[in-house]
mmCIF file of C-alpha atoms in Angstrom:
data_model
loop_
_atom_site.group_PDB
_atom_site.id
_atom_site.type_symbol
_atom_site.label_atom_id
_atom_site.label_comp_id
_atom_site.label_asym_id
_atom_site.label_seq_id
_atom_site.Cartn_x
_atom_site.Cartn_y
_atom_site.Cartn_z
ATOM 1 C CA LYS A 1059 -3.704 -3.620 -6.854
ATOM 2 C CA LEU A 1060 -1.242 -1.809 -6.644
ATOM 3 C CA GLY A 1061 -1.099 -1.522 -2.632
ATOM 4 C CA TYR A 1062 -1.296 2.372 -2.291
ATOM 5 C CA ALA A 1063 -4.527 2.645 -0.694
ATOM 6 C CA TYR A 1064 -5.777 1.881 2.732
ATOM 7 C CA ALA A 1065 -9.318 2.810 1.260
ATOM 8 C CA VAL A 1066 -10.420 4.127 -2.161
ATOM 9 C CA GLY A 1067 -13.550 4.657 -3.617
ATOM 10 C CA ALA A 1068 -15.745 7.131 -6.080
ATOM 11 C CA SER A 1069 -19.234 8.307 -5.779
ATOM 12 C CA TRP A 1070 -21.394 10.599 -7.431
ATOM 13 C CA GLY A 1071 -24.682 12.472 -7.026
ATOM 14 C CA ALA A 1072 -27.504 14.201 -9.035
ATOM 15 C CA ASN A 1073 -29.266 16.915 -6.872
ATOM 16 C CA TYR A 1074 -33.060 17.681 -7.401
ATOM 17 C CA GLY A 1075 -32.559 21.515 -7.682
ATOM 18 C CA HIS A 1076 -28.837 21.840 -8.807
ATOM 19 C CA PRO A 1077 -25.875 19.610 -10.305
ATOM 20 C CA GLY A 1078 -24.098 17.288 -8.279
ATOM 21 C CA VAL A 1079 -20.668 16.256 -7.811
ATOM 22 C CA PHE A 1080 -18.411 13.483 -8.774
ATOM 23 C CA PHE A 1081 -15.945 12.661 -6.154
ATOM 24 C CA ALA A 1082 -13.053 10.172 -6.253
ATOM 25 C CA GLY A 1083 -10.764 9.583 -2.795
ATOM 26 C CA ALA A 1084 -7.968 7.284 -1.440
ATOM 27 C CA GLY A 1085 -6.237 7.241 1.664
ATOM 28 C CA THR A 1086 -2.638 6.363 1.241
ATOM 29 C CA LYS A 1087 0.818 6.451 2.909
ATOM 30 C CA SER A 1088 2.812 9.710 2.385
ATOM 31 C CA ASP A 1089 5.562 8.128 0.297
ATOM 32 C CA SER A 1090 2.886 7.020 -2.546
ATOM 33 C CA THR A 1091 0.842 10.104 -2.392
ATOM 34 C CA VAL A 1092 1.473 11.413 -5.884
ATOM 35 C CA LYS A 1093 1.559 7.708 -7.390
ATOM 36 C CA ALA A 1094 -1.976 7.192 -5.747
ATOM 37 C CA ILE A 1095 -3.263 10.296 -7.532
ATOM 38 C CA GLN A 1096 -2.016 9.515 -10.728
ATOM 39 C CA ALA A 1097 -3.568 6.154 -10.400
ATOM 40 C CA MET A 1098 -6.948 7.716 -9.938
ATOM 41 C CA GLN A 1099 -6.525 9.796 -12.863
ATOM 42 C CA GLU A 1100 -5.597 6.924 -15.056
ATOM 43 C CA GLU A 1101 -8.836 5.272 -14.022
ATOM 44 C CA ILE A 1102 -10.774 8.045 -14.781
ATOM 45 C CA ALA A 1103 -9.139 8.766 -18.107
ATOM 46 C CA ARG A 1104 -9.670 4.991 -18.758
ATOM 47 C CA LEU A 1105 -13.493 5.225 -18.246
ATOM 48 C CA ARG A 1106 -13.633 7.966 -20.816
ATOM 49 C CA LYS A 1107 -11.561 6.208 -23.488
ATOM 50 C CA GLU A 1108 -12.460 2.522 -22.967
ATOM 51 C CA PRO A 1109 -15.737 0.925 -22.512
ATOM 52 C CA VAL A 1110 -16.188 -0.491 -19.099
ATOM 53 C CA THR A 1111 -16.275 -4.513 -18.923
ATOM 54 C CA ASP A 1112 -19.287 -6.679 -19.054
ATOM 55 C CA ALA A 1113 -18.581 -7.667 -15.388
ATOM 56 C CA GLU A 1114 -18.192 -3.930 -14.464
ATOM 57 C CA LEU A 1115 -21.261 -3.048 -15.802
ATOM 58 C CA ARG A 1116 -23.371 -6.027 -14.312
ATOM 59 C CA THR A 1117 -21.667 -5.296 -10.988
ATOM 60 C CA ALA A 1118 -22.586 -1.596 -11.027
ATOM 61 C CA LYS A 1119 -26.121 -2.188 -12.152
ATOM 62 C CA ASP A 1120 -26.837 -5.133 -9.730
ATOM 63 C CA THR A 1121 -25.384 -2.778 -6.526
ATOM 64 C CA VAL A 1122 -28.403 -0.607 -7.320
ATOM 65 C CA LEU A 1123 -30.928 -3.032 -8.576
ATOM 66 C CA ASN A 1124 -30.363 -5.192 -5.418
ATOM 67 C CA SER A 1125 -31.062 -2.263 -3.314
ATOM 68 C CA PHE A 1126 -33.930 -1.328 -4.854
ATOM 69 C CA VAL A 1127 -36.353 -3.226 -2.302
ATOM 70 C CA PHE A 1128 -34.887 -0.745 0.640
ATOM 71 C CA ASN A 1129 -37.026 2.275 -1.491
ATOM 72 C CA PHE A 1130 -40.182 0.423 0.108
ATOM 73 C CA ASP A 1131 -38.884 -1.239 3.332
ATOM 74 C CA THR A 1132 -40.780 1.380 5.552
ATOM 75 C CA LYS A 1133 -43.771 3.516 5.362
ATOM 76 C CA SER A 1134 -41.854 6.894 6.127
ATOM 77 C CA LYS A 1135 -39.357 6.342 3.404
ATOM 78 C CA THR A 1136 -42.297 5.701 0.895
ATOM 79 C CA LEU A 1137 -43.901 8.471 2.036
ATOM 80 C CA ASN A 1138 -40.735 10.958 1.976
ATOM 81 C CA ARG A 1139 -40.077 9.955 -1.429
ATOM 82 C CA LEU A 1140 -43.384 10.902 -2.625
ATOM 83 C CA LEU A 1141 -43.366 14.166 -1.017
ATOM 84 C CA ARG A 1142 -39.809 15.130 -2.599
ATOM 85 C CA TYR A 1143 -41.122 14.129 -6.023
ATOM 86 C CA GLU A 1144 -44.134 16.139 -5.264
ATOM 87 C CA TYR A 1145 -42.314 18.890 -4.440
ATOM 88 C CA TRP A 1146 -39.431 19.135 -7.122
ATOM 89 C CA GLY A 1147 -42.044 18.538 -10.050
ATOM 90 C CA TYR A 1148 -41.100 14.619 -10.538
ATOM 91 C CA PRO A 1149 -43.228 12.278 -11.624
ATOM 92 C CA LYS A 1150 -44.838 9.955 -8.859
ATOM 93 C CA ASP A 1151 -43.710 6.796 -10.847
ATOM 94 C CA PHE A 1152 -40.036 8.583 -11.255
ATOM 95 C CA LEU A 1153 -38.430 5.497 -9.056
ATOM 96 C CA PHE A 1154 -39.876 2.825 -11.368
ATOM 97 C CA GLN A 1155 -38.782 4.791 -14.612
ATOM 98 C CA TYR A 1156 -35.333 5.338 -12.844
ATOM 99 C CA LYS A 1157 -35.168 1.490 -12.319
ATOM 100 C CA LYS A 1158 -36.445 0.533 -15.867
ATOM 101 C CA LYS A 1159 -33.775 2.949 -17.697
ATOM 102 C CA LEU A 1160 -30.969 1.446 -15.405
ATOM 103 C CA GLU A 1161 -31.683 -2.109 -16.600
ATOM 104 C CA GLY A 1162 -31.287 -0.829 -19.942
ATOM 105 C CA VAL A 1163 -28.002 1.114 -19.634
ATOM 106 C CA THR A 1164 -25.115 -0.095 -22.116
ATOM 107 C CA LYS A 1165 -21.210 0.097 -22.145
ATOM 108 C CA ALA A 1166 -21.421 2.770 -24.944
ATOM 109 C CA ASP A 1167 -23.917 4.730 -22.501
ATOM 110 C CA VAL A 1168 -21.406 4.862 -19.349
ATOM 111 C CA GLN A 1169 -18.619 5.585 -21.877
ATOM 112 C CA ARG A 1170 -20.783 8.447 -23.653
ATOM 113 C CA VAL A 1171 -21.679 9.940 -19.942
ATOM 114 C CA ALA A 1172 -18.236 9.702 -18.691
ATOM 115 C CA GLN A 1173 -17.105 11.590 -21.631
ATOM 116 C CA LYS A 1174 -19.477 14.407 -21.070
ATOM 117 C CA TYR A 1175 -19.381 14.902 -17.348
ATOM 118 C CA LEU A 1176 -16.004 13.357 -15.923
ATOM 119 C CA GLN A 1177 -13.681 16.222 -17.043
ATOM 120 C CA PRO A 1178 -10.215 15.901 -15.599
ATOM 121 C CA GLU A 1179 -8.924 19.305 -16.616
ATOM 122 C CA ALA A 1180 -12.086 20.703 -14.408
ATOM 123 C CA MET A 1181 -11.433 18.457 -11.406
ATOM 124 C CA VAL A 1182 -10.074 20.123 -7.999
ATOM 125 C CA MET A 1183 -7.553 17.945 -5.940
ATOM 126 C CA VAL A 1184 -7.242 18.306 -2.255
ATOM 127 C CA VAL A 1185 -4.137 16.503 -0.777
ATOM 128 C CA VAL A 1186 -3.896 16.555 2.743
ATOM 129 C CA GLY A 1187 -0.232 15.348 4.369
ATOM 130 C CA LYS A 1188 3.373 16.591 4.878
ATOM 131 C CA PRO A 1189 4.567 17.613 1.500
ATOM 132 C CA ALA A 1190 8.235 16.789 2.482
ATOM 133 C CA ASP A 1191 7.258 13.208 2.812
ATOM 134 C CA PHE A 1192 5.618 12.639 -0.559
ATOM 135 C CA ASP A 1193 7.163 10.581 -3.437
ATOM 136 C CA SER A 1194 7.332 13.318 -5.522
ATOM 137 C CA PRO A 1195 6.353 17.098 -5.646
ATOM 138 C CA LEU A 1196 2.340 17.736 -6.308
ATOM 139 C CA ALA A 1197 3.497 20.207 -9.006
ATOM 140 C CA SER A 1198 4.673 17.187 -10.980
ATOM 141 C CA LEU A 1199 0.969 16.461 -11.683
ATOM 142 C CA GLY A 1200 1.113 19.474 -13.656
ATOM 143 C CA GLN A 1201 -1.413 21.853 -12.071
ATOM 144 C CA PRO A 1202 -0.882 24.679 -10.114
ATOM 145 C CA VAL A 1203 -0.577 23.905 -6.219
ATOM 146 C CA THR A 1204 -2.261 26.506 -3.810
ATOM 147 C CA PRO A 1205 -0.896 25.605 0.038
ATOM 148 C CA LEU A 1206 -3.768 25.782 2.556
ATOM 149 C CA ASP A 1207 -3.086 26.329 6.083
ATOM 150 C CA ILE A 1208 -5.367 24.342 8.120
ATOM 151 C CA THR A 1209 -3.777 24.926 11.560
ATOM 152 C CA ILE A 1210 -5.987 25.862 14.580
ATOM 153 C CA PRO A 1211 -4.575 28.771 15.870
ATOM 154 C CA GLN A 1212 -4.392 28.501 19.759
ATOM 155 C CA PRO A 1213 -6.900 30.962 21.404
ATOM 156 C CA LYS A 1214 -4.708 33.882 23.077
ATOM 157 C CA GLN A 1215 -4.531 33.746 26.530
ATOM 158 C CA GLU A 1216 -5.277 36.773 28.639
ATOM 159 C CA GLN A 1217 -2.837 37.887 31.284
ATOM 160 C CA ALA A 1218 -3.812 39.430 34.636
ATOM 161 C CA ARG A 1219 -2.435 43.066 35.137
ATOM 162 C CA ALA A 1220 0.684 43.024 37.009
ATOM 163 C CA ASP A 1221 2.246 46.009 39.005
ATOM 164 C CA ASP A 1222 4.951 45.953 41.746
ATOM 165 C CA LYS A 1223 2.611 45.387 44.467
ATOM 166 C CA SER A 1224 1.084 42.170 42.870
ATOM 167 C CA LEU A 1225 4.457 40.714 41.637
ATOM 168 C CA ALA A 1226 5.725 40.850 45.590
ATOM 169 C CA ALA A 1227 2.518 39.047 46.334
ATOM 170 C CA GLY A 1228 2.901 36.459 44.017
ATOM 171 C CA LYS A 1229 6.600 35.667 45.403
ATOM 172 C CA ALA A 1230 5.205 35.873 48.922
ATOM 173 C CA VAL A 1231 2.417 33.173 48.275
ATOM 174 C CA LEU A 1232 4.825 31.066 45.902
ATOM 175 C CA ALA A 1233 7.314 31.270 48.980
ATOM 176 C CA LYS A 1234 4.526 29.732 51.395
ATOM 177 C CA ALA A 1235 3.997 26.668 48.589
ATOM 178 C CA GLN A 1236 7.910 26.115 48.701
ATOM 179 C CA GLN A 1237 7.875 25.693 52.270
ATOM 180 C CA ALA A 1238 4.868 23.688 52.402
ATOM 181 C CA ILE A 1239 6.182 21.113 49.851
ATOM 182 C CA GLY A 1240 9.624 20.753 51.579
ATOM 183 C CA GLY A 1241 11.361 24.100 51.092
ATOM 184 C CA ALA A 1242 12.895 25.861 47.731
ATOM 185 C CA ASP A 1243 16.708 24.407 48.479
ATOM 186 C CA LYS A 1244 15.112 21.024 48.524
ATOM 187 C CA LEU A 1245 13.292 21.822 45.455
ATOM 188 C CA ALA A 1246 16.402 23.172 43.713
ATOM 189 C CA GLY A 1247 18.118 19.931 44.719
ATOM 190 C CA LEU A 1248 16.080 17.737 42.856
ATOM 191 C CA LYS A 1249 17.714 15.862 39.742
ATOM 192 C CA ASP A 1250 14.682 13.417 38.736
ATOM 193 C CA VAL A 1251 11.533 11.941 39.307
ATOM 194 C CA THR A 1252 9.601 8.686 38.716
ATOM 195 C CA ILE A 1253 5.708 8.361 38.943
ATOM 196 C CA THR A 1254 4.027 5.175 38.738
ATOM 197 C CA ALA A 1255 0.183 5.735 38.463
ATOM 198 C CA LYS A 1256 -3.330 4.297 37.385
ATOM 199 C CA SER A 1257 -5.574 6.636 35.521
ATOM 200 C CA GLN A 1258 -9.123 6.114 34.761
ATOM 201 C CA LEU A 1259 -10.254 8.224 31.662
ATOM 202 C CA THR A 1260 -13.419 9.492 30.788
ATOM 203 C CA GLY A 1261 -14.639 10.146 27.174
ATOM 204 C CA PRO A 1262 -17.695 10.109 24.792
ATOM 205 C CA MET A 1263 -17.135 6.036 24.425
ATOM 206 C CA GLY A 1264 -17.048 5.490 28.067
ATOM 207 C CA SER A 1265 -14.245 5.049 30.677
ATOM 208 C CA MET A 1266 -10.676 3.269 29.986
ATOM 209 C CA SER A 1267 -8.111 2.389 32.458
ATOM 210 C CA VAL A 1268 -4.480 3.364 31.957
ATOM 211 C CA ASP A 1269 -1.181 2.203 33.798
ATOM 212 C CA GLN A 1270 1.275 5.160 33.701
ATOM 213 C CA LYS A 1271 4.912 5.406 34.401
ATOM 214 C CA ILE A 1272 6.263 9.103 34.027
ATOM 215 C CA ARG A 1273 10.029 9.888 34.105
ATOM 216 C CA ILE A 1274 11.243 13.080 34.505
ATOM 217 C CA LEU A 1275 14.685 14.417 34.107
ATOM 218 C CA TYR A 1276 14.928 18.292 35.324
ATOM 219 C CA PRO A 1277 14.354 20.920 33.775
ATOM 220 C CA SER A 1278 13.065 19.779 30.483
ATOM 221 C CA THR A 1279 13.255 16.008 29.544
ATOM 222 C CA LEU A 1280 10.207 13.872 29.821
ATOM 223 C CA ARG A 1281 9.332 10.183 29.049
ATOM 224 C CA GLN A 1282 5.790 8.992 29.611
ATOM 225 C CA GLU A 1283 4.741 5.407 29.054
ATOM 226 C CA ASN A 1284 1.004 4.793 28.655
ATOM 227 C CA THR A 1285 -0.300 0.689 28.814
ATOM 228 C CA LEU A 1286 -3.901 0.920 27.446
ATOM 229 C CA PRO A 1287 -6.264 -1.831 26.360
ATOM 230 C CA PHE A 1288 -4.978 -1.798 22.931
ATOM 231 C CA GLY A 1289 -1.405 -1.524 23.575
ATOM 232 C CA LYS A 1290 1.558 0.830 24.733
ATOM 233 C CA ILE A 1291 2.215 4.373 23.696
ATOM 234 C CA GLU A 1292 5.288 5.769 24.786
ATOM 235 C CA VAL A 1293 6.084 9.503 24.506
ATOM 236 C CA TYR A 1294 10.031 11.196 24.573
ATOM 237 C CA THR A 1295 10.818 14.837 24.694
ATOM 238 C CA ASP A 1296 13.962 16.626 25.791
ATOM 239 C CA GLY A 1297 11.761 20.046 25.345
ATOM 240 C CA LYS A 1298 12.950 20.668 21.632
ATOM 241 C CA GLY A 1299 11.958 17.429 19.995
ATOM 242 C CA GLY A 1300 10.831 13.709 20.538
ATOM 243 C CA TRP A 1301 9.281 10.740 19.229
ATOM 244 C CA LEU A 1302 6.143 9.107 19.726
ATOM 245 C CA LYS A 1303 5.769 5.238 19.816
ATOM 246 C CA ALA A 1304 2.671 3.337 19.430
ATOM 247 C CA PRO A 1305 1.667 -0.325 18.470
ATOM 248 C CA GLN A 1306 1.825 0.696 14.793
ATOM 249 C CA GLY A 1307 5.385 2.070 15.141
ATOM 250 C CA GLN A 1308 7.835 4.961 15.828
ATOM 251 C CA MET A 1309 7.352 8.558 14.645
ATOM 252 C CA PRO A 1310 8.762 12.259 15.406
ATOM 253 C CA LEU A 1311 6.609 13.661 18.119
ATOM 254 C CA PRO A 1312 4.128 15.494 15.916
ATOM 255 C CA GLY A 1313 3.774 19.250 16.402
ATOM 256 C CA PRO A 1314 0.395 19.213 18.780
ATOM 257 C CA GLN A 1315 1.758 16.242 21.273
ATOM 258 C CA LEU A 1316 5.320 18.053 21.239
ATOM 259 C CA GLN A 1317 3.592 21.420 22.088
ATOM 260 C CA GLN A 1318 1.371 19.566 24.842
ATOM 261 C CA ALA A 1319 4.458 17.668 26.287
ATOM 262 C CA LYS A 1320 6.129 21.508 26.346
ATOM 263 C CA GLY A 1321 3.310 22.564 28.452
ATOM 264 C CA GLU A 1322 3.620 19.492 30.760
ATOM 265 C CA ILE A 1323 7.057 20.197 31.105
ATOM 266 C CA PHE A 1324 6.151 24.258 32.022
ATOM 267 C CA ARG A 1325 3.605 23.092 34.450
ATOM 268 C CA LEU A 1326 5.869 20.402 36.640
ATOM 269 C CA THR A 1327 4.985 21.378 40.189
ATOM 270 C CA GLU A 1328 8.632 21.023 41.328
ATOM 271 C CA THR A 1329 9.837 23.602 38.585
ATOM 272 C CA LEU A 1330 6.913 25.476 38.771
ATOM 273 C CA LEU A 1331 7.383 26.341 42.311
ATOM 274 C CA LEU A 1332 11.105 27.731 41.701
ATOM 275 C CA SER A 1333 9.685 30.188 39.310
ATOM 276 C CA ASP A 1334 10.630 33.161 41.082
ATOM 277 C CA ARG A 1335 14.497 32.266 40.687
ATOM 278 C CA ASP A 1336 13.824 31.771 36.828
ATOM 279 C CA PRO A 1337 14.241 35.179 34.982
ATOM 280 C CA ASN A 1338 12.135 33.910 32.046
ATOM 281 C CA ARG A 1339 9.163 33.770 34.168
ATOM 282 C CA THR A 1340 6.706 36.295 35.982
ATOM 283 C CA VAL A 1341 4.687 35.202 39.192
ATOM 284 C CA ASN A 1342 2.007 37.604 39.854
ATOM 285 C CA PHE A 1343 -0.783 37.255 42.820
ATOM 286 C CA VAL A 1344 -4.134 37.638 40.920
ATOM 287 C CA LYS A 1345 -7.007 37.178 43.282
ATOM 288 C CA LYS A 1346 -8.941 35.249 46.387
ATOM 289 C CA ASP A 1347 -10.832 32.158 45.372
ATOM 290 C CA LYS A 1348 -12.142 28.884 46.649
ATOM 291 C CA VAL A 1349 -11.293 25.345 45.683
ATOM 292 C CA GLY A 1350 -14.267 23.480 47.355
ATOM 293 C CA ASP A 1351 -14.170 24.624 50.927
ATOM 294 C CA ARG A 1352 -10.734 25.497 51.044
ATOM 295 C CA GLU A 1353 -9.613 29.627 50.587
ATOM 296 C CA ALA A 1354 -7.112 29.636 48.173
ATOM 297 C CA GLU A 1355 -4.743 32.328 46.931
ATOM 298 C CA VAL A 1356 -4.468 32.542 42.924
ATOM 299 C CA VAL A 1357 -0.673 33.134 41.397
ATOM 300 C CA GLU A 1358 -0.513 33.328 37.755
ATOM 301 C CA VAL A 1359 2.959 32.172 36.388
ATOM 302 C CA SER A 1360 3.781 32.863 32.857
ATOM 303 C CA SER A 1361 6.883 32.607 30.794
ATOM 304 C CA LYS A 1362 8.585 34.753 27.885
ATOM 305 C CA GLU A 1363 7.696 32.053 25.257
ATOM 306 C CA GLY A 1364 3.898 32.314 25.959
ATOM 307 C CA ASP A 1365 3.479 29.555 28.403
ATOM 308 C CA GLN A 1366 0.835 30.458 31.066
ATOM 309 C CA VAL A 1367 -0.809 28.635 34.289
ATOM 310 C CA SER A 1368 -2.832 29.720 37.427
ATOM 311 C CA VAL A 1369 -2.099 27.964 40.455
ATOM 312 C CA TYR A 1370 -4.355 27.820 43.455
ATOM 313 C CA ILE A 1371 -2.557 27.733 46.940
ATOM 314 C CA ASP A 1372 -4.091 27.033 50.057
ATOM 315 C CA ALA A 1373 -4.502 30.227 52.180
ATOM 316 C CA GLN A 1374 -3.667 28.122 55.253
ATOM 317 C CA SER A 1375 -1.136 25.173 54.577
ATOM 318 C CA GLY A 1376 0.344 26.454 51.315
ATOM 319 C CA ARG A 1377 -0.414 23.364 49.434
ATOM 320 C CA ILE A 1378 -1.035 23.371 45.884
ATOM 321 C CA LEU A 1379 -4.880 22.823 45.456
ATOM 322 C CA LYS A 1380 -5.359 23.325 41.491
ATOM 323 C CA LYS A 1381 -3.750 24.226 38.307
ATOM 324 C CA ARG A 1382 -5.994 26.007 35.528
ATOM 325 C CA TYR A 1383 -4.395 26.411 32.095
ATOM 326 C CA GLN A 1384 -5.314 26.239 28.367
ATOM 327 C CA GLY A 1385 -5.055 22.982 27.046
ATOM 328 C CA THR A 1386 -3.393 22.005 23.870
ATOM 329 C CA ALA A 1387 -5.845 21.451 20.873
ATOM 330 C CA MET A 1388 -5.419 18.077 18.870
ATOM 331 C CA ALA A 1389 -8.426 18.799 16.840
ATOM 332 C CA GLY A 1390 -11.034 21.437 17.402
ATOM 333 C CA PRO A 1391 -10.939 24.237 19.982
ATOM 334 C CA ALA A 1392 -8.513 23.740 23.193
ATOM 335 C CA ALA A 1393 -10.084 23.127 26.398
ATOM 336 C CA THR A 1394 -9.579 25.008 29.437
ATOM 337 C CA VAL A 1395 -7.922 22.341 31.740
ATOM 338 C CA GLU A 1396 -8.158 22.305 35.542
ATOM 339 C CA GLU A 1397 -5.856 19.554 37.842
ATOM 340 C CA VAL A 1398 -7.239 19.166 41.146
ATOM 341 C CA TYR A 1399 -4.819 17.913 43.885
ATOM 342 C CA GLU A 1400 -5.444 15.474 47.049
ATOM 343 C CA ASP A 1401 -3.980 12.859 49.223
ATOM 344 C CA PHE A 1402 -0.606 14.603 49.999
ATOM 345 C CA ARG A 1403 1.845 12.484 51.450
ATOM 346 C CA GLU A 1404 5.696 12.388 52.577
ATOM 347 C CA THR A 1405 7.779 11.115 49.933
ATOM 348 C CA GLY A 1406 11.786 11.903 49.573
ATOM 349 C CA GLY A 1407 11.418 14.562 51.665
ATOM 350 C CA LEU A 1408 8.765 16.259 50.095
ATOM 351 C CA ARG A 1409 4.935 16.041 50.279
ATOM 352 C CA ALA A 1410 3.648 15.147 46.967
ATOM 353 C CA PRO A 1411 -0.287 14.541 46.107
ATOM 354 C CA PHE A 1412 -0.979 10.954 45.435
ATOM 355 C CA LYS A 1413 -4.291 11.867 43.377
ATOM 356 C CA THR A 1414 -5.109 14.107 40.586
ATOM 357 C CA THR A 1415 -8.312 14.720 39.162
ATOM 358 C CA VAL A 1416 -8.748 16.326 35.809
ATOM 359 C CA TYR A 1417 -11.377 18.491 34.185
ATOM 360 C CA GLN A 1418 -11.737 19.805 30.665
ATOM 361 C CA ASN A 1419 -14.192 22.573 30.378
ATOM 362 C CA GLU A 1420 -15.607 21.595 33.700
ATOM 363 C CA LYS A 1421 -16.312 18.126 32.858
ATOM 364 C CA LYS A 1422 -14.112 15.351 34.588
ATOM 365 C CA PHE A 1423 -11.625 13.872 32.060
ATOM 366 C CA ALA A 1424 -9.429 11.621 34.109
ATOM 367 C CA GLU A 1425 -8.606 10.767 37.733
ATOM 368 C CA LEU A 1426 -4.942 9.748 38.423
ATOM 369 C CA VAL A 1427 -4.116 7.838 41.494
ATOM 370 C CA TYR A 1428 -0.483 7.350 42.155
ATOM 371 C CA SER A 1429 1.097 4.292 43.645
ATOM 372 C CA GLU A 1430 4.767 5.464 43.755
ATOM 373 C CA VAL A 1431 6.708 8.627 43.460
ATOM 374 C CA GLN A 1432 10.390 8.447 43.621
ATOM 375 C CA TYR A 1433 12.665 11.301 43.765
ATOM 376 C CA ASN A 1434 16.572 11.412 42.567
ATOM 377 C CA THR A 1435 16.844 8.168 41.423
ATOM 378 C CA GLY A 1436 19.726 8.784 39.136
ATOM 379 C CA LEU A 1437 18.016 8.823 35.709
ATOM 380 C CA LYS A 1438 20.001 9.564 32.673
ATOM 381 C CA GLY A 1439 19.204 11.541 29.623
ATOM 382 C CA GLU A 1440 20.260 8.885 27.281
ATOM 383 C CA ASP A 1441 18.556 5.950 28.733
ATOM 384 C CA LEU A 1442 15.248 8.412 28.767
ATOM 385 C CA ALA A 1443 15.935 8.967 25.012
ATOM 386 C CA LYS A 1444 16.446 5.288 23.921
ATOM 387 C CA PRO A 1445 12.942 3.919 22.297
#
């Protein structure tokens, strides 16, 4: 009624071998967090102080009694229930006793049990959200507040050992890749790039087609527009902050998404190939390997900020065949990501791949096919920053 909750409810359970739990919860917006908690507290307190109404009692009874038939709708349910009663020492007709006693419950019974078992001072509250956006500090609820850190630490990436020989070899391999794409000076002269692509995402719920427009202002500004079946999602970052715009509205770019965007900027091919000119980066030759049937030389590019990517470069042509890196976890453990490049074409004096296949933990996640790659179109930072 107050408009605080997207969803709200409560439940209780009486376990066979140990006490059960009473639970109440709600999903609300940040700026009504404390008010929503107070509303739930008031409702629990009302159960203790006042009898429920006749309508509330009837609704609660009917909810259970009308579902009674579902205890018998399969033979397996009947058998499993009888096995449980036998195991825990319950009478075989317990369910019928329960039904009969439930029918006889009065408003006074509800209040008596609420006073006995619903103990507000013993309840533990768990609040998930951004405290700075709450309508009031949680301390205003009159209970001690214990912050819990629920961030999932990123797995520590192990760097390959480096020495003068491997560092020199790494720069030599990188120079070969610079030449293959069009030359280091050509790369250094890049101001911006606009990429138009269509990608096919593959996940547990099936595949989904996405139209993408990616605009980059070197060295650190990125704007990506994704048109999905359910709407358009835009992400912008200047390397320090940014915003996310979706059908539900616009918001500052959340931490994990900002970290992911920073990683994408670090791994941009055009600037990655100039890492030998960046004093904050190290280029180290790691090993020889294969990508499909192609011989590859692997260099590890890392930064002082902790970014790291393995670049697989064709031993003969010098083209980048693959990148391998640790992804950013939105939830759960971070995945190992591989990007495999194909269909190299001449565009704007550079040779760029027009197809990228992305794997997460060795499973195909996405396939991107570029329809157009344009360099030095005159992009401006202020234009990219506009929502």
